[in-house]
Coordinates of C-alpha atoms and ligand atoms in Angstrom, one line a residue:
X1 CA 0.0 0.0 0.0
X2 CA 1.2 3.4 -0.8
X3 CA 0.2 6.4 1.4
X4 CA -0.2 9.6 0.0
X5 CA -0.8 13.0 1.8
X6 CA -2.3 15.8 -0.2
X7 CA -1.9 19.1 1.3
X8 CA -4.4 22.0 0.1
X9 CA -5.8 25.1 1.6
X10 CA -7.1 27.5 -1.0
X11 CA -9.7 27.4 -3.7
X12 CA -7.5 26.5 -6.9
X13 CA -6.6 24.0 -5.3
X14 CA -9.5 22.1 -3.6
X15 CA -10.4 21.8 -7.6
X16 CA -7.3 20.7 -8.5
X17 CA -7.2 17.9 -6.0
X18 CA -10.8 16.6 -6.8
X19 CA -9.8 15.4 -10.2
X20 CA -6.6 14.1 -9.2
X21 CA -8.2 12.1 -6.0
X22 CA -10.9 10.7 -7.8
X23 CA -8.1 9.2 -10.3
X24 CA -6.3 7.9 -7.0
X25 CA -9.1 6.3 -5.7
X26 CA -9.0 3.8 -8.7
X27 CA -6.0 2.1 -7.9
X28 CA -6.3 -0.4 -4.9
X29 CA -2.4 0.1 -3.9
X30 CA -3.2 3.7 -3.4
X31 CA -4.4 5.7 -0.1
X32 CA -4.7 8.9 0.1
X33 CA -5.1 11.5 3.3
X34 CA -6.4 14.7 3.0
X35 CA -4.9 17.6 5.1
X36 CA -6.7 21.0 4.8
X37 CA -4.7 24.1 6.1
X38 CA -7.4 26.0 6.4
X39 CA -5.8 29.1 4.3
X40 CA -9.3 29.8 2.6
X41 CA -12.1 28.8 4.9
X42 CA -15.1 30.8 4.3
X43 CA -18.2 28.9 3.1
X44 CA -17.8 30.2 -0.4
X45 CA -14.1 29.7 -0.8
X46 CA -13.9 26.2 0.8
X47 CA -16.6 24.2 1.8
X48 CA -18.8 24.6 -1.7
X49 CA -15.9 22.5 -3.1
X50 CA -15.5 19.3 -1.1
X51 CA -19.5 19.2 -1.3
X52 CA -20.1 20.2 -4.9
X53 CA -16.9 17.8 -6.6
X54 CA -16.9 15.3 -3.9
X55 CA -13.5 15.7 -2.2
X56 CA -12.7 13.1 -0.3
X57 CA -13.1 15.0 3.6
X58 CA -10.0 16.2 5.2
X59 CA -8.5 14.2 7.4
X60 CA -6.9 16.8 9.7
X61 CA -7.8 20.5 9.1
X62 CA -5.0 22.7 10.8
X63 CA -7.0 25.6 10.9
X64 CA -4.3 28.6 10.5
X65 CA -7.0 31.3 8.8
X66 CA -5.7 34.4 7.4
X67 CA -2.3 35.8 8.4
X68 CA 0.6 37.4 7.4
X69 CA 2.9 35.3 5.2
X70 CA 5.5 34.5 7.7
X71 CA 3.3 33.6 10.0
X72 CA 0.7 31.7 7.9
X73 CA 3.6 29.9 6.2
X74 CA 5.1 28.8 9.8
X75 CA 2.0 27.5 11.4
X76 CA 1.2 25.6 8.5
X77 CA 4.5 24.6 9.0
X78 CA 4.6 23.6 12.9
X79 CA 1.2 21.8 12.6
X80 CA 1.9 20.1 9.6
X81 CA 5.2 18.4 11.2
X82 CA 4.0 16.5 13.8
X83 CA 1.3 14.4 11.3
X84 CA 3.8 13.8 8.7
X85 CA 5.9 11.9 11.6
X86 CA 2.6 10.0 12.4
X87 CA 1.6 9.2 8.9
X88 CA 4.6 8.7 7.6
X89 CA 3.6 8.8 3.8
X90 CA 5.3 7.6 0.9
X91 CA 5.0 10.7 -0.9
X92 CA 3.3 14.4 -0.4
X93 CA 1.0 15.7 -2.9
X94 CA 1.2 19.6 -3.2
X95 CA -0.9 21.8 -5.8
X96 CA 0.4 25.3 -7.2
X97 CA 1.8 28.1 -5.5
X98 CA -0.1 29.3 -2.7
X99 CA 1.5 29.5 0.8
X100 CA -0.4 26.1 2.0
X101 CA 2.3 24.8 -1.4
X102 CA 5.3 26.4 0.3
X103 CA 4.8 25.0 3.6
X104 CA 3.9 21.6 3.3
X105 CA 7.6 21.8 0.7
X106 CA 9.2 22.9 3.2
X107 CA 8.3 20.9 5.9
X108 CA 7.8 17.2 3.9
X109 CA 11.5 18.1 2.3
X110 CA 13.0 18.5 6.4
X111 CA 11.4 15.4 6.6
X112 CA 12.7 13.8 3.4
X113 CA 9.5 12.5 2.1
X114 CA 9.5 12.9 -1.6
X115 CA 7.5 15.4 -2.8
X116 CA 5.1 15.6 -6.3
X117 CA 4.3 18.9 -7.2
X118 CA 1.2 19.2 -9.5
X119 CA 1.7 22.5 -11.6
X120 CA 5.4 22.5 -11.2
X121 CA 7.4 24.8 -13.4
X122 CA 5.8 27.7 -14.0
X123 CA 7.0 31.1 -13.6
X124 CA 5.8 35.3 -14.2
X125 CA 9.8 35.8 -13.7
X126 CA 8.6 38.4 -11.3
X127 CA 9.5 38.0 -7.7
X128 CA 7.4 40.7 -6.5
X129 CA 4.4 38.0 -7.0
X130 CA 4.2 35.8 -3.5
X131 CA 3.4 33.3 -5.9
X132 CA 6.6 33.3 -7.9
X133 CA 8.8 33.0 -4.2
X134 CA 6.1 29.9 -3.4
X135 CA 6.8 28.1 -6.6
X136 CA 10.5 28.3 -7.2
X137 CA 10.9 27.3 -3.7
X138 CA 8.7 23.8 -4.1
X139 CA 10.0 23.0 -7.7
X140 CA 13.3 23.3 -6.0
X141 CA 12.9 20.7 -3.3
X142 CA 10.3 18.5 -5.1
X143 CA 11.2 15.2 -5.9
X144 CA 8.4 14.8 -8.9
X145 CA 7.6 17.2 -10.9
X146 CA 3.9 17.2 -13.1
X147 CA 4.5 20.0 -15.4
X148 CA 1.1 21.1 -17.3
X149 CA 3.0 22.0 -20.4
X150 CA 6.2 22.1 -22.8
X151 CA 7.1 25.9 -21.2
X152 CA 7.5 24.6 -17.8
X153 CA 9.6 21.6 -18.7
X154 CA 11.5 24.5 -20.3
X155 CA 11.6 26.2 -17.2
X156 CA 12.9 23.8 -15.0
X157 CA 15.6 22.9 -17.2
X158 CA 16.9 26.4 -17.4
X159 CA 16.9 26.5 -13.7
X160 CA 18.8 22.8 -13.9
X161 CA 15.7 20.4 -12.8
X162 CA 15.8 18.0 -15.1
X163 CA 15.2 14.5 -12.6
X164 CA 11.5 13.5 -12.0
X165 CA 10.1 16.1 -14.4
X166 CA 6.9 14.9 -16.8
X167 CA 5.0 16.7 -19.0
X168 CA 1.7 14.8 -17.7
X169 CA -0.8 18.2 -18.8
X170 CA -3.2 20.3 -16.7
X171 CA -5.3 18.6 -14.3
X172 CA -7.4 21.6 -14.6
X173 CA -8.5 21.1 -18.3
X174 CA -9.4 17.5 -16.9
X175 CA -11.7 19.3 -14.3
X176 CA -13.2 21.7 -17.1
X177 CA -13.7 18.4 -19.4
X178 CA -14.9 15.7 -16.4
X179 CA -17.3 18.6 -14.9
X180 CA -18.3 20.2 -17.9
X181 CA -21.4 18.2 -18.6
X182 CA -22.6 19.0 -15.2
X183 CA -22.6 22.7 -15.5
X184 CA -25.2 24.6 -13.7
X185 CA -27.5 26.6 -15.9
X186 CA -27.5 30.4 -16.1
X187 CA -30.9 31.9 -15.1
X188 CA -30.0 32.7 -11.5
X189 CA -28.4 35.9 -12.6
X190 CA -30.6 37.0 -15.2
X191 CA -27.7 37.0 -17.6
X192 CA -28.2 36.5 -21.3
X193 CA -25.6 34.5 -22.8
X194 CA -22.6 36.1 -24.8
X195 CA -23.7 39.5 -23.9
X196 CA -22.4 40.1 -20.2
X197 CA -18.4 40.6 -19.0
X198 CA -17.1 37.9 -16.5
X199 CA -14.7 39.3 -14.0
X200 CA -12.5 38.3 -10.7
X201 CA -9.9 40.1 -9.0
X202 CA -7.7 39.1 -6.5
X203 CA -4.2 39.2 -7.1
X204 CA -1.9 40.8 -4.4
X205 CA 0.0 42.6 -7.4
X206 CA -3.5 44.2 -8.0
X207 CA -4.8 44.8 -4.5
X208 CA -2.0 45.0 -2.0
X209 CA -1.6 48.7 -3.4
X210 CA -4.9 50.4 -3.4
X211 CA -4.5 52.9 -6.0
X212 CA -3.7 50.3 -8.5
X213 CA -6.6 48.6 -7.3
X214 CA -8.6 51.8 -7.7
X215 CA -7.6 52.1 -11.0
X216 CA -8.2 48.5 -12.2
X217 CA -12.1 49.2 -10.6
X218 CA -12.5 52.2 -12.8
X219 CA -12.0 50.8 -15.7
X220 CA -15.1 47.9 -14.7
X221 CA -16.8 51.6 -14.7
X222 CA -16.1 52.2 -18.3
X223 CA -18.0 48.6 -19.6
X224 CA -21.1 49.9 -19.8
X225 CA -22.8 46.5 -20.5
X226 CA -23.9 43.8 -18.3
X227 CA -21.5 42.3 -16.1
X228 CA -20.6 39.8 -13.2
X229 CA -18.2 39.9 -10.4
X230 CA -18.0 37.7 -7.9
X231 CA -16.3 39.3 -5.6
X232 CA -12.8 37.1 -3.4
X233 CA -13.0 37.9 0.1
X234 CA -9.5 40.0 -0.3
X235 CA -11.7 42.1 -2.7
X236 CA -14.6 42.6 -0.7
X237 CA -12.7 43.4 2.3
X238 CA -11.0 46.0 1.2
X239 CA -14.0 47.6 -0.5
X240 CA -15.3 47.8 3.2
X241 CA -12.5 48.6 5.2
X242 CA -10.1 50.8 3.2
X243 CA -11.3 54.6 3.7
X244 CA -10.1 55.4 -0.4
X245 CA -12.2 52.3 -1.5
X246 CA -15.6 52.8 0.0
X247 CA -16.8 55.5 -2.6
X248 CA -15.8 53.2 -5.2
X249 CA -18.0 50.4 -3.8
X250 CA -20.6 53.1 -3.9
X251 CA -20.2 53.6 -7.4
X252 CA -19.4 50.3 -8.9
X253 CA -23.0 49.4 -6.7
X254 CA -24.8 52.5 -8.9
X255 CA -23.8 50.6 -12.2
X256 CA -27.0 49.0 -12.6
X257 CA -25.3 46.7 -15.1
X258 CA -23.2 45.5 -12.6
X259 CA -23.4 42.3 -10.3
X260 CA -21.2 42.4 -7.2
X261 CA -21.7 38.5 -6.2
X262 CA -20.1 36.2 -3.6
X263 CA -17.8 33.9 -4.7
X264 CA -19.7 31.5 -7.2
X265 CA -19.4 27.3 -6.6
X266 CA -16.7 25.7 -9.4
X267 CA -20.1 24.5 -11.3
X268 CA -21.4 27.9 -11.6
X269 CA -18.6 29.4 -12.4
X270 CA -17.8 27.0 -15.2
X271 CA -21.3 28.3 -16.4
X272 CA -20.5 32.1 -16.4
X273 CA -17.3 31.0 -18.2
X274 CA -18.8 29.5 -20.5
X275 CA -21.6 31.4 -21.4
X276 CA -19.6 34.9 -20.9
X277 CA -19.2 37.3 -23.7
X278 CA -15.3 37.8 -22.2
X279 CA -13.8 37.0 -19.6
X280 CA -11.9 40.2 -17.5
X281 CA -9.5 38.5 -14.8
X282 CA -6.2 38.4 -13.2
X283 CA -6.8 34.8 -11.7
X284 CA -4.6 32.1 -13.2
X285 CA -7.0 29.7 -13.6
X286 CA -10.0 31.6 -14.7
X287 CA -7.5 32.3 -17.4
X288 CA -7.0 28.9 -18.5
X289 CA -10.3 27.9 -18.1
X290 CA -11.3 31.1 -20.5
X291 CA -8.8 29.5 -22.8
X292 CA -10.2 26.0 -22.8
X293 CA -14.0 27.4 -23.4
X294 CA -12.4 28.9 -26.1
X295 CA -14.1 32.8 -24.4
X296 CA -11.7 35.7 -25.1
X297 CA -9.9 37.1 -21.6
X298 CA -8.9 40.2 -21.2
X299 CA -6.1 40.3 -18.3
X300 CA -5.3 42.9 -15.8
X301 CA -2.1 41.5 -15.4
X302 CA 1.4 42.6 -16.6
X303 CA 2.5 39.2 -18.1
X304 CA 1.1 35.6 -17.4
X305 CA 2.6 32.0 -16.5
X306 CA -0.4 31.0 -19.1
X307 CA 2.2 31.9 -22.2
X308 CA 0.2 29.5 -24.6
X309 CA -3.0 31.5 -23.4
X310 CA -1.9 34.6 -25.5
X311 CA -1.3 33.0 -28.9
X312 CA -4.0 34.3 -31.3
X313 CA -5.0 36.5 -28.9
X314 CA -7.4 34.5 -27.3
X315 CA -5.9 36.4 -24.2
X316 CA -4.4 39.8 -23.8
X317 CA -2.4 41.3 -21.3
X318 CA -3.3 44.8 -20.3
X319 CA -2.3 45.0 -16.3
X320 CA -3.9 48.3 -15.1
X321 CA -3.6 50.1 -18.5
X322 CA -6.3 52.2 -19.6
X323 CA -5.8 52.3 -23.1
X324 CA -5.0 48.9 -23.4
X325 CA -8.2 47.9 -21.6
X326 CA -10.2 49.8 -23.8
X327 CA -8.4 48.3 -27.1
X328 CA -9.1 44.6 -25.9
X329 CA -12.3 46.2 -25.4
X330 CA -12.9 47.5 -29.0
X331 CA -11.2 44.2 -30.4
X332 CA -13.7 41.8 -29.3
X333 CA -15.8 40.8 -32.2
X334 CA -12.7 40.5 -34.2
X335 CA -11.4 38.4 -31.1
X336 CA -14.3 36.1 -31.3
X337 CA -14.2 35.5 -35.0
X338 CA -10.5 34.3 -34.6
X339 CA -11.0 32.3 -31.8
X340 CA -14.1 30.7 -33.4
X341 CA -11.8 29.5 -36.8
X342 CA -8.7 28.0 -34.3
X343 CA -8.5 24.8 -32.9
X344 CA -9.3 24.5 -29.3
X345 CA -5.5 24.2 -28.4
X346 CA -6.4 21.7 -25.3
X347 CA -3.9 19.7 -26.5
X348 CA -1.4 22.5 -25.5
X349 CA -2.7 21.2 -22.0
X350 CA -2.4 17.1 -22.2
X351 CA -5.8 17.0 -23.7
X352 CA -7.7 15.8 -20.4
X353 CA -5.5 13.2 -19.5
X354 CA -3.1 14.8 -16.6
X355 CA -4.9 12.9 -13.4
X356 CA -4.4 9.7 -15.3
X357 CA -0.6 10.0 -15.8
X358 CA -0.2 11.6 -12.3
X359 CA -1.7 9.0 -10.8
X360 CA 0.5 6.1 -12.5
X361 CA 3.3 8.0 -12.0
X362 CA 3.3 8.6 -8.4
X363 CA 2.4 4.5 -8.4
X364 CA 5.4 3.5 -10.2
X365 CA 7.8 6.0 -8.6
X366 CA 7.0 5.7 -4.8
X367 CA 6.6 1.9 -3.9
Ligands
UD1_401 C1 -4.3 32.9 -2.2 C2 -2.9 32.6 -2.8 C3 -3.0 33.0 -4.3 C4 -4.2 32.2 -5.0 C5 -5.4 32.5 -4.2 C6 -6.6 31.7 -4.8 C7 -1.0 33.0 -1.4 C8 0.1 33.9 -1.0 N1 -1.9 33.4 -2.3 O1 -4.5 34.3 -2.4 O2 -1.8 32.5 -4.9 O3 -4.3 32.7 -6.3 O4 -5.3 32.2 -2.8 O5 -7.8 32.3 -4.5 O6 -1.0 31.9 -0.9 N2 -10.1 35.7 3.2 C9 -11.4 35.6 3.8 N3 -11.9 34.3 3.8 C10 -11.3 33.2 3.2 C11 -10.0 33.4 2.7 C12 -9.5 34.7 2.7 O7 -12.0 36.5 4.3 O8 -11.9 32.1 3.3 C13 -9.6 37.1 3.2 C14 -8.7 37.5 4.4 O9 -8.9 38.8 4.6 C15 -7.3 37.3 3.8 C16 -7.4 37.6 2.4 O10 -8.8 37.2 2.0 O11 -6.4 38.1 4.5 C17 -6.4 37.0 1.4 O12 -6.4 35.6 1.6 P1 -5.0 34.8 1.3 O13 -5.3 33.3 1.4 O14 -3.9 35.3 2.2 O15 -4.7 35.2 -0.1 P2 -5.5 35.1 -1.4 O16 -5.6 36.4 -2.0 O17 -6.7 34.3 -1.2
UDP402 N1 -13.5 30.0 -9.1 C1 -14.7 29.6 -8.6 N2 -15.5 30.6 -8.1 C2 -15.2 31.9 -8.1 C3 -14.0 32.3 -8.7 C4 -13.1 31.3 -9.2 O1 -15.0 28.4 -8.5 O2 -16.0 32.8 -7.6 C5 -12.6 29.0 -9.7 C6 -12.2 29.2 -11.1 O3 -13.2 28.7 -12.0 C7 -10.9 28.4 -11.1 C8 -10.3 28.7 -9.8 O4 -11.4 29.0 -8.9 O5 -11.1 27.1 -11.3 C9 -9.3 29.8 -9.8 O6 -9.0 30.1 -8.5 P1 -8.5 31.6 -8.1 O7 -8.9 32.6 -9.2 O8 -8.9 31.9 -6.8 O9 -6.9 31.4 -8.0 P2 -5.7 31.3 -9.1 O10 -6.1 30.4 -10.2 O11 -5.4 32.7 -9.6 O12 -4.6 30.8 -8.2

């Protein structure tokens, strides 16, 4: 029998670790044990997931909430310790590049129990991102490395990880295939489909520093159509707290075009996705998932990991840019038209077949 830990705390990755348990779960030789951090743990950001995909239920939840880095990093750290000396798995299972990912590297590499990092190799090249320190950290001490595509092969190489890297695909273009059939319908929102915007914000790089933040909400001002935003707790705490904010939750609740939502379940977001006119994000995987849906994303970002997102411009950059905005804006038809003649380009992503090779992989490497 081979014991697996997966480690997850935020919302990417309770989706993430659905598909790839439910591929676990088919092989006898495998177990797996859930540990939940507790990073995300509102309703919305956590619970809606292990109910809605059927996660298998967390065996210990360590409870650490919201913090600052250092801190949330190092209790994940301490609490994690002690039940990977009880456990003692064969391997750990970590998912992206949250701070729930750096912790559990750090602490099952102290311990010297192999790590497989799902989504390994990607990179912004921008170190101000939290996300870029978390990642290039746990490729570093990860023993197997499930790369979603060529670029982050090409990645690793050029930082000299070459041992226990595969090219196995995106396990989150399997959760878009194996969940797409199950996609909640639209009418809740009194949306019409293909004629309202999509967005989510919650980057640190967009929010930590509030006049960029300001400026990325004026420009939702200048749609002037029907739109969606289901609003990330970072986002909707800020709009409460910070003094320079509130007047612009005023106005963004005066555009009567304008939905400010809670965070939507996986299912329904799938559905605005889907059925969106564009996409408007600075999420990684609402970028991807744009891609795969083939919906065109406009992103308030300054460059991407997604690289392969951008080609025929199913996906522009614009960070916090005005002008560029406003030209991704005025592109769109055009946008569509092109996207509508390509091919899908899920093959880019291992074509729905990541949790399959992860989970023969970690089988064949670890007993
Ligand atoms: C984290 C990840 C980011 C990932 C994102 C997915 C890090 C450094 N960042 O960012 O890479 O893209 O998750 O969504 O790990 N909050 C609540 N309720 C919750 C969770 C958070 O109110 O259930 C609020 C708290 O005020 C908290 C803030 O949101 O301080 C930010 O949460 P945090 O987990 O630190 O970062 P995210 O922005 O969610
Ligand atoms: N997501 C969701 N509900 C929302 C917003 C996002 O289910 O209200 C899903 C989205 O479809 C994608 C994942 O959460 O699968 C992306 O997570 P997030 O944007 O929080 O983080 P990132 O991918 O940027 O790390």
């Amino acid at each position: 029998m081979i014991r697996l830990v997966t480690v997850v705390g935020a919302r990417p990755q309770f989706i993430k670790a659905a598909v790839v348990s439910q591929e676990i779960a088919k092989h006898p030789d495998l177990r797996e044990i859930m540990i939940h951090t507790g990073q995300h743990y509102d309703y919305e950001m956590s619970a809606v997931f292990f109910k809605e995909l059927g996660l298998p239920k967390p065996r210990y939840r360590l409870g650490v909430g919201s913090k600052p880095h250092g801190a949330q990093t190092a209790d994940i750290l301490a609490k994690l310790e002690p039940i990977l000396l009880k456990e003692k798995p064969h391997g750990v299972i970590i998912y992206g590049d949250t701070n729930s990912t750096l912790a559990a590297a750090m602490c099952a590499s102290k311990l010297r129990i192999p790590i497989a990092h799902v989504e390994a190799g990607l990179r912004s090249w921008n170190r101000d991102m939290p996300e870029e320190i978390n990642r290039v950290v746990a490729d570093h001490v990860s023993n197997i490395l499930f790369c979603p595509t060529d670029t982050a092969v090409k990645n690793l190489a050029a930082e000299g990880i070459r041992r226990g890297v595969y090219n196995v695909g995106d396990v989150m273009l399997d959760a878009a295939l194996i969940f797409a059939n199950r996609v909640n319908p639209l009418p809740r929102w009194n949306l019409a489909a293909k004629k309202y915007f999509l967005i989510t914000i919650h980057r640190a790089e967009n929010t930590d520093d509030i006049s960029r933040l300001r400026k990325i909400l004026e420009l939702l001002l200048e749609l002037r159509a029907p739109a969606i935003f289901p609003l990330h707790p970072r986002v909707k705490n800020l709009l409460n707290q910070k003094r320079g904010l509130r007047t612009m939750r005023l106005r963004l609740e005066a555009q009567p075009e304008l939905q400010l939502v809670p965070p939507v379940s996986y299912l329904d977001m799938l559905a605005l996705e889907k059925n969106a006119r564009a996409v408007i994000t600075d999420s990684g995987g609402v970028q991807k998932e744009a891609f795969f849906l083939r919906v065109p994303c406009i992103t308030l970002r300054n460059e991407t990991e997604w690289v392969e997102t951008l080609a025929n411009g199913f996906n522009t950059l614009v960070g916090a840019n005005r002008k560029k905005f406003l030209a991704a804006l005025a592109r769109l038809d055009k946008t569509q038209t092109r996207i509508a003649k390509r091919r899908s380009g899920q093959n880019l992503f291992g074509g729905g077949k990541a949790c399959r090779r992860i989970a023969r992989i970690l089988r064949r490497t670890l007993q």
